[in-house]
mmCIF file of C-alpha atoms in Angstrom:
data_model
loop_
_atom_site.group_PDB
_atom_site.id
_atom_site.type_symbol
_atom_site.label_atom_id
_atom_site.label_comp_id
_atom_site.label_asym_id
_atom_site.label_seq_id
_atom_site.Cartn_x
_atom_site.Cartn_y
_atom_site.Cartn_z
ATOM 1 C CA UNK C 1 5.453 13.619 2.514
ATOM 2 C CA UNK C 2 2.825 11.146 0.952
ATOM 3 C CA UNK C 3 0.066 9.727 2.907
ATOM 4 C CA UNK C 4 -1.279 7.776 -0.134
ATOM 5 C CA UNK C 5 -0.955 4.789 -1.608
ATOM 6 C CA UNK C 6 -1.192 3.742 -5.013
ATOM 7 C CA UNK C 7 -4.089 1.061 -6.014
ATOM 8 C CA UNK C 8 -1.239 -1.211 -6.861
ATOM 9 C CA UNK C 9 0.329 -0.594 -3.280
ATOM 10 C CA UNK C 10 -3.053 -0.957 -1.899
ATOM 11 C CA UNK C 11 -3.625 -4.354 -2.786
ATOM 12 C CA UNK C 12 -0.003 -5.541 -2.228
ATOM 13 C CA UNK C 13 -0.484 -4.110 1.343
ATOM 14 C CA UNK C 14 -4.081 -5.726 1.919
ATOM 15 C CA UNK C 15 -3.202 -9.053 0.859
ATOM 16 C CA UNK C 16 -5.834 -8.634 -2.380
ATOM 17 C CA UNK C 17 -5.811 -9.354 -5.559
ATOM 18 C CA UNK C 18 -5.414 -6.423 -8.129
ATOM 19 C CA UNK C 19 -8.202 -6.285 -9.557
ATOM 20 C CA UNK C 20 -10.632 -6.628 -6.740
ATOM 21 C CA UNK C 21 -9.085 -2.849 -5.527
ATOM 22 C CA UNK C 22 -9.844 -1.424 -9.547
ATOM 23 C CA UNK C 23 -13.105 -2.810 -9.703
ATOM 24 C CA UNK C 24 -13.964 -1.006 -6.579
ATOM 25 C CA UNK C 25 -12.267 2.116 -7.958
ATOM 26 C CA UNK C 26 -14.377 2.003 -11.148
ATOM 27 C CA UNK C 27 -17.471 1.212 -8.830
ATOM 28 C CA UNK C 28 -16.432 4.536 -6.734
ATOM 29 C CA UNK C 29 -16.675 2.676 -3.550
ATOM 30 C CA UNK C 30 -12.548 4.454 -3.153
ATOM 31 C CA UNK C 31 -12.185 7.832 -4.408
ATOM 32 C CA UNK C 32 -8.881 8.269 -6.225
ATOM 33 C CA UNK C 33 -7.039 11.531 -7.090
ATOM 34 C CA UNK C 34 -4.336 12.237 -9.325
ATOM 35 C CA UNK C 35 -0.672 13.367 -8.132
ATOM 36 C CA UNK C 36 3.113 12.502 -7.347
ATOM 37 C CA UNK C 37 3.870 9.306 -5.418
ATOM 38 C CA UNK C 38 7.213 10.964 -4.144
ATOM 39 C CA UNK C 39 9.094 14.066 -4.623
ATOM 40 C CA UNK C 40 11.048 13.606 -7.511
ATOM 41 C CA UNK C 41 8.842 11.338 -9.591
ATOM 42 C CA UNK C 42 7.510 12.877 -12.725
ATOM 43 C CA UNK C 43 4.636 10.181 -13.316
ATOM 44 C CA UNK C 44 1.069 11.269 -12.465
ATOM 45 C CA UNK C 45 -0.299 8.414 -10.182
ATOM 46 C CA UNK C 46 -3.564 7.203 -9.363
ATOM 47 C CA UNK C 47 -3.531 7.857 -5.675
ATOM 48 C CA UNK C 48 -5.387 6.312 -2.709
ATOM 49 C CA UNK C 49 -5.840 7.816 1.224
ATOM 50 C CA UNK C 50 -4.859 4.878 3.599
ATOM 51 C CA UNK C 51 -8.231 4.202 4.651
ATOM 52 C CA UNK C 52 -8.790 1.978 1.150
ATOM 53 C CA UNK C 53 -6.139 -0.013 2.795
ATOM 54 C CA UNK C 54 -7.903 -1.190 5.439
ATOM 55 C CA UNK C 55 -11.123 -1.257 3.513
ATOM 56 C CA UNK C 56 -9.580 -3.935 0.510
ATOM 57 C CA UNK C 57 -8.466 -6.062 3.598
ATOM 58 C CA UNK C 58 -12.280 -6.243 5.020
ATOM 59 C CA UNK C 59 -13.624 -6.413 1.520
ATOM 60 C CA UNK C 60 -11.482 -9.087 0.617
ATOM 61 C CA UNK C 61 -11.947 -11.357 4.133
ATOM 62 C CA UNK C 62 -15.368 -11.225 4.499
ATOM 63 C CA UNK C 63 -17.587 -13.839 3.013
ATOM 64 C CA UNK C 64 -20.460 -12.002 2.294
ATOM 65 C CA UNK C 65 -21.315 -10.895 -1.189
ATOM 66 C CA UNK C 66 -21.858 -6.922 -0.455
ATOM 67 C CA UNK C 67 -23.959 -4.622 -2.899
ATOM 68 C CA UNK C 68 -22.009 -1.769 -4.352
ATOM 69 C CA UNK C 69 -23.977 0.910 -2.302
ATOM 70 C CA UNK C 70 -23.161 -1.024 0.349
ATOM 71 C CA UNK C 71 -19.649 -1.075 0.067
ATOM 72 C CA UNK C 72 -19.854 2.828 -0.732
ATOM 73 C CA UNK C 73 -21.376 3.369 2.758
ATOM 74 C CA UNK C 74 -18.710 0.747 4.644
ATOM 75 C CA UNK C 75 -16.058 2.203 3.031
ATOM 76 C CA UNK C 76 -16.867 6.186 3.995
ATOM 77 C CA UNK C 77 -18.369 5.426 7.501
ATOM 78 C CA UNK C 78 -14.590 3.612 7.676
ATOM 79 C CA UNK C 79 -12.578 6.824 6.370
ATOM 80 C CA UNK C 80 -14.234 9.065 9.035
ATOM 81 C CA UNK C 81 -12.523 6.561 11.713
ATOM 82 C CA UNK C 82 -9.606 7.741 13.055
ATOM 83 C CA UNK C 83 -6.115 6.000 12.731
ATOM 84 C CA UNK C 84 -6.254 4.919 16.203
ATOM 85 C CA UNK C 85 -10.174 3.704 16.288
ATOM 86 C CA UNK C 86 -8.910 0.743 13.691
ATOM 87 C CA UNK C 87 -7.627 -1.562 16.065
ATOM 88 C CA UNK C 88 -10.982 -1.734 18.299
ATOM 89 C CA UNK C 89 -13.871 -0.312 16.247
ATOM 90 C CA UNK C 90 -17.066 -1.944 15.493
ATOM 91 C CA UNK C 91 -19.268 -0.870 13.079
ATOM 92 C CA UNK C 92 -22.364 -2.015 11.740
ATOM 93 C CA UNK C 93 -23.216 -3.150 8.845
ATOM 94 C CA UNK C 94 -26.644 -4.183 9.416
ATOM 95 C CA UNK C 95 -29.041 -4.525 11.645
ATOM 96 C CA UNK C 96 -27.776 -7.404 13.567
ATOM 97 C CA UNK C 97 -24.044 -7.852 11.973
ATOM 98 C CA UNK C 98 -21.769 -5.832 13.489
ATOM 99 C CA UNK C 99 -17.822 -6.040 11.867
ATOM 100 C CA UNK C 100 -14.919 -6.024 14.196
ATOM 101 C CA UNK C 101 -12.950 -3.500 12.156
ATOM 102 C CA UNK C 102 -9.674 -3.914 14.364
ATOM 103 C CA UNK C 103 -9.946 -7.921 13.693
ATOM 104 C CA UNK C 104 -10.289 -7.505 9.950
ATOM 105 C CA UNK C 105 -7.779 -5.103 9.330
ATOM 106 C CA UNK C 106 -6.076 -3.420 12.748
ATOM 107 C CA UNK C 107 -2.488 -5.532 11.467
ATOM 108 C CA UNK C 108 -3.176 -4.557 7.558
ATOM 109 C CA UNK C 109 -3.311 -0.905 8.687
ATOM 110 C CA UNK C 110 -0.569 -0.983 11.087
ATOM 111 C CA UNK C 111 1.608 -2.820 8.727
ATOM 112 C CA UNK C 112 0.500 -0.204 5.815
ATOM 113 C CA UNK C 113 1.211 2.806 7.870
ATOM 114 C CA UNK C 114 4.930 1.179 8.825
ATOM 115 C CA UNK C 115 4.971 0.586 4.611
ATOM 116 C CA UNK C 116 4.445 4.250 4.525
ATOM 117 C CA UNK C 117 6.494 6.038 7.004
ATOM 118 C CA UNK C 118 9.721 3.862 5.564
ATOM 119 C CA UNK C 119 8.805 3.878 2.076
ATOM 120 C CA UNK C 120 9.058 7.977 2.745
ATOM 121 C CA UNK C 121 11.914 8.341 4.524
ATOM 122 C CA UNK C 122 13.917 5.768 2.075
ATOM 123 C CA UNK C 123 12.946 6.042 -1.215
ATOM 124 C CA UNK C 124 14.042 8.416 -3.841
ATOM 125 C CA UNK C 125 13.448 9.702 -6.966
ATOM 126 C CA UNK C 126 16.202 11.468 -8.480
ATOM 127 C CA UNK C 127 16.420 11.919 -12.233
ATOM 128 C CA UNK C 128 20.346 12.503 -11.331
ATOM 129 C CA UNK C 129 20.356 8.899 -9.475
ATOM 130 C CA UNK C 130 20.174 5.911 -11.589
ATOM 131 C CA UNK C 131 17.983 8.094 -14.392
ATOM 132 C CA UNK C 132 15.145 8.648 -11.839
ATOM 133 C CA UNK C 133 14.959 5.066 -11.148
ATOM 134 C CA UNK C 134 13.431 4.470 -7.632
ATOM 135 C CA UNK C 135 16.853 4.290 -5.030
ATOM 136 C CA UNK C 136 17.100 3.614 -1.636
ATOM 137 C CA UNK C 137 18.060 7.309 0.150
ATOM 138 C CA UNK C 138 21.912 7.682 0.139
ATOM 139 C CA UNK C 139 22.564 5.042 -1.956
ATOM 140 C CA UNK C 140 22.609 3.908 -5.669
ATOM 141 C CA UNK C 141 20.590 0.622 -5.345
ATOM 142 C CA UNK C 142 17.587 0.893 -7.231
ATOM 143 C CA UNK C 143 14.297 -0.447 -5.126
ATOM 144 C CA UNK C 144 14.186 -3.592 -8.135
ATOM 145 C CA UNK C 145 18.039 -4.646 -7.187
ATOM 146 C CA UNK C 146 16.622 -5.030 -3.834
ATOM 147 C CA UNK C 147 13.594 -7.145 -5.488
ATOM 148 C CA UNK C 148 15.272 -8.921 -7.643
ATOM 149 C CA UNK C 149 17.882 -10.363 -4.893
ATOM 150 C CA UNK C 150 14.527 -11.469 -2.595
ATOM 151 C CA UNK C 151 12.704 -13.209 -5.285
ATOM 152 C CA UNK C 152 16.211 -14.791 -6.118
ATOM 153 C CA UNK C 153 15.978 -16.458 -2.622
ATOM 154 C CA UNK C 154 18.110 -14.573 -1.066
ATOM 155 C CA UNK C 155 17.166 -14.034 2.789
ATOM 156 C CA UNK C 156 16.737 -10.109 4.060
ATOM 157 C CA UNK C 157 18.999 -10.776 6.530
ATOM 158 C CA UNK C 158 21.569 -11.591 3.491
ATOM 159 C CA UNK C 159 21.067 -8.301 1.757
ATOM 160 C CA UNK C 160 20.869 -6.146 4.960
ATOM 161 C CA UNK C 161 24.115 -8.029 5.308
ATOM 162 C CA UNK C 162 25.481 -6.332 2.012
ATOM 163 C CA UNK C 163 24.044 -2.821 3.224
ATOM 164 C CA UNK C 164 24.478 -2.807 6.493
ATOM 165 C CA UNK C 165 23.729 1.548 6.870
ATOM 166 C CA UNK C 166 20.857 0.723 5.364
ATOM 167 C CA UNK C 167 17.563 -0.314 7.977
ATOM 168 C CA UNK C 168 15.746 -3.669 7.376
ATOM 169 C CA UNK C 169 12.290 -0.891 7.151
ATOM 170 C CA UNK C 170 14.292 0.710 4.403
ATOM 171 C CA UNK C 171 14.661 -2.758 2.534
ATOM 172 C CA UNK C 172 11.604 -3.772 3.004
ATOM 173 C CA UNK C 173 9.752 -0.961 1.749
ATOM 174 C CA UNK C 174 12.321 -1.061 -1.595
ATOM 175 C CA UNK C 175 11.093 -4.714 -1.993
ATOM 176 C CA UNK C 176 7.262 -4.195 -1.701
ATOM 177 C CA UNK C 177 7.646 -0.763 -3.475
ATOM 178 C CA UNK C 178 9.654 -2.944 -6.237
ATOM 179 C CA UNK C 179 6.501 -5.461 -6.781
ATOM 180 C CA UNK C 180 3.763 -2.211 -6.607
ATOM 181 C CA UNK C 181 5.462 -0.401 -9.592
ATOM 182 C CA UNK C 182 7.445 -2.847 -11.675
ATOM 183 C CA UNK C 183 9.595 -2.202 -14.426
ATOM 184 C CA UNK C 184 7.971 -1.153 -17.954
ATOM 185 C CA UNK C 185 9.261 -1.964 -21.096
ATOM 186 C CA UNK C 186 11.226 -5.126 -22.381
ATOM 187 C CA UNK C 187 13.183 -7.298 -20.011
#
């Protein structure tokens, strides 16, 4: 399964806005490859490792102004960490500030790597479901059905009601995969 994350899913995950995460992809501070999202999906995707995750959280709660070769260097030295050093590493940035990397974005990566696992497990694309329209797994209710009930004010609890074979992970992931890759075309 998929260990990356679109840009779009990036910045949904690290609470940032859009278009901080594509300026840093045009500034190559995150490296980006090309490939499937899911099994199923034709659509060639811009795709991100998680570590950009945690790095668009840290870029986006600091308040310093960093230079782009700066950011280049935070945001490899923070790719070599592994998954577990995010909750309690430090690293410098320079002499004399030091980040807490597990304070900054330990619960952003955490909460991205639940995002992942369920978004993997649950969601489908079938082109023999729903016309390939993302589904949640073993059902016919697309990911934006999901979304659409949410942002109607419906609570979770209410829909999990309605599906009730279906995990509150699974719903979860349908909703914030929903608002990363929305519907194109005409309403």
């Amino acid at each position: 399964m998929s260990t990356s994350f679109t840009p779009a899913e990036v910045a949904l995950l690290a609470d940032t806005p859009a278009r901080t995460v594509e300026k840093a992809i045009e500034q190559k501070v995150f490296p980006v490859r090309f490939g499937h999202l899911l099994p199923g999906d034709k659509r060639r995707r811009r795709l991100m490792n998680a570590p950009a995750v945690g790095c668009a959280a840290i870029f986006g709660r600091l308040d310093l102004e960093l230079s782009v070769a700066r950011k280049r260097a935070l945001a490899k030295r923070l790719a070599s960490l592994p998954a577990e050093a995010w909750r309690t590493a430090r690293v410098e940035l320079t002499p004399a500030v030091e980040l807490h990397v597990g304070r900054l974005a330990g619960e952003v990566m955490q909460r991205a790597e639940r995002y992942r696992v369920a978004r993997d497990a649950h969601i489908v694309v079938d082109p023999d479901i729903l016309g390939g329209t993302p589904v949640i797994k073993g059902t016919r209710s697309s990911v934006y059905a999901v979304r659409a009930r949410l942002d109607g004010g419906e609570a979770l609890d209410d829909v999990h009601a309605d599906y009730p074979d279906v995990s509150l992970a699974a719903l979860e992931a349908a909703a914030l995969y929903a608002r990363a890759h929305p519907l194109v075309g005409r309403p």
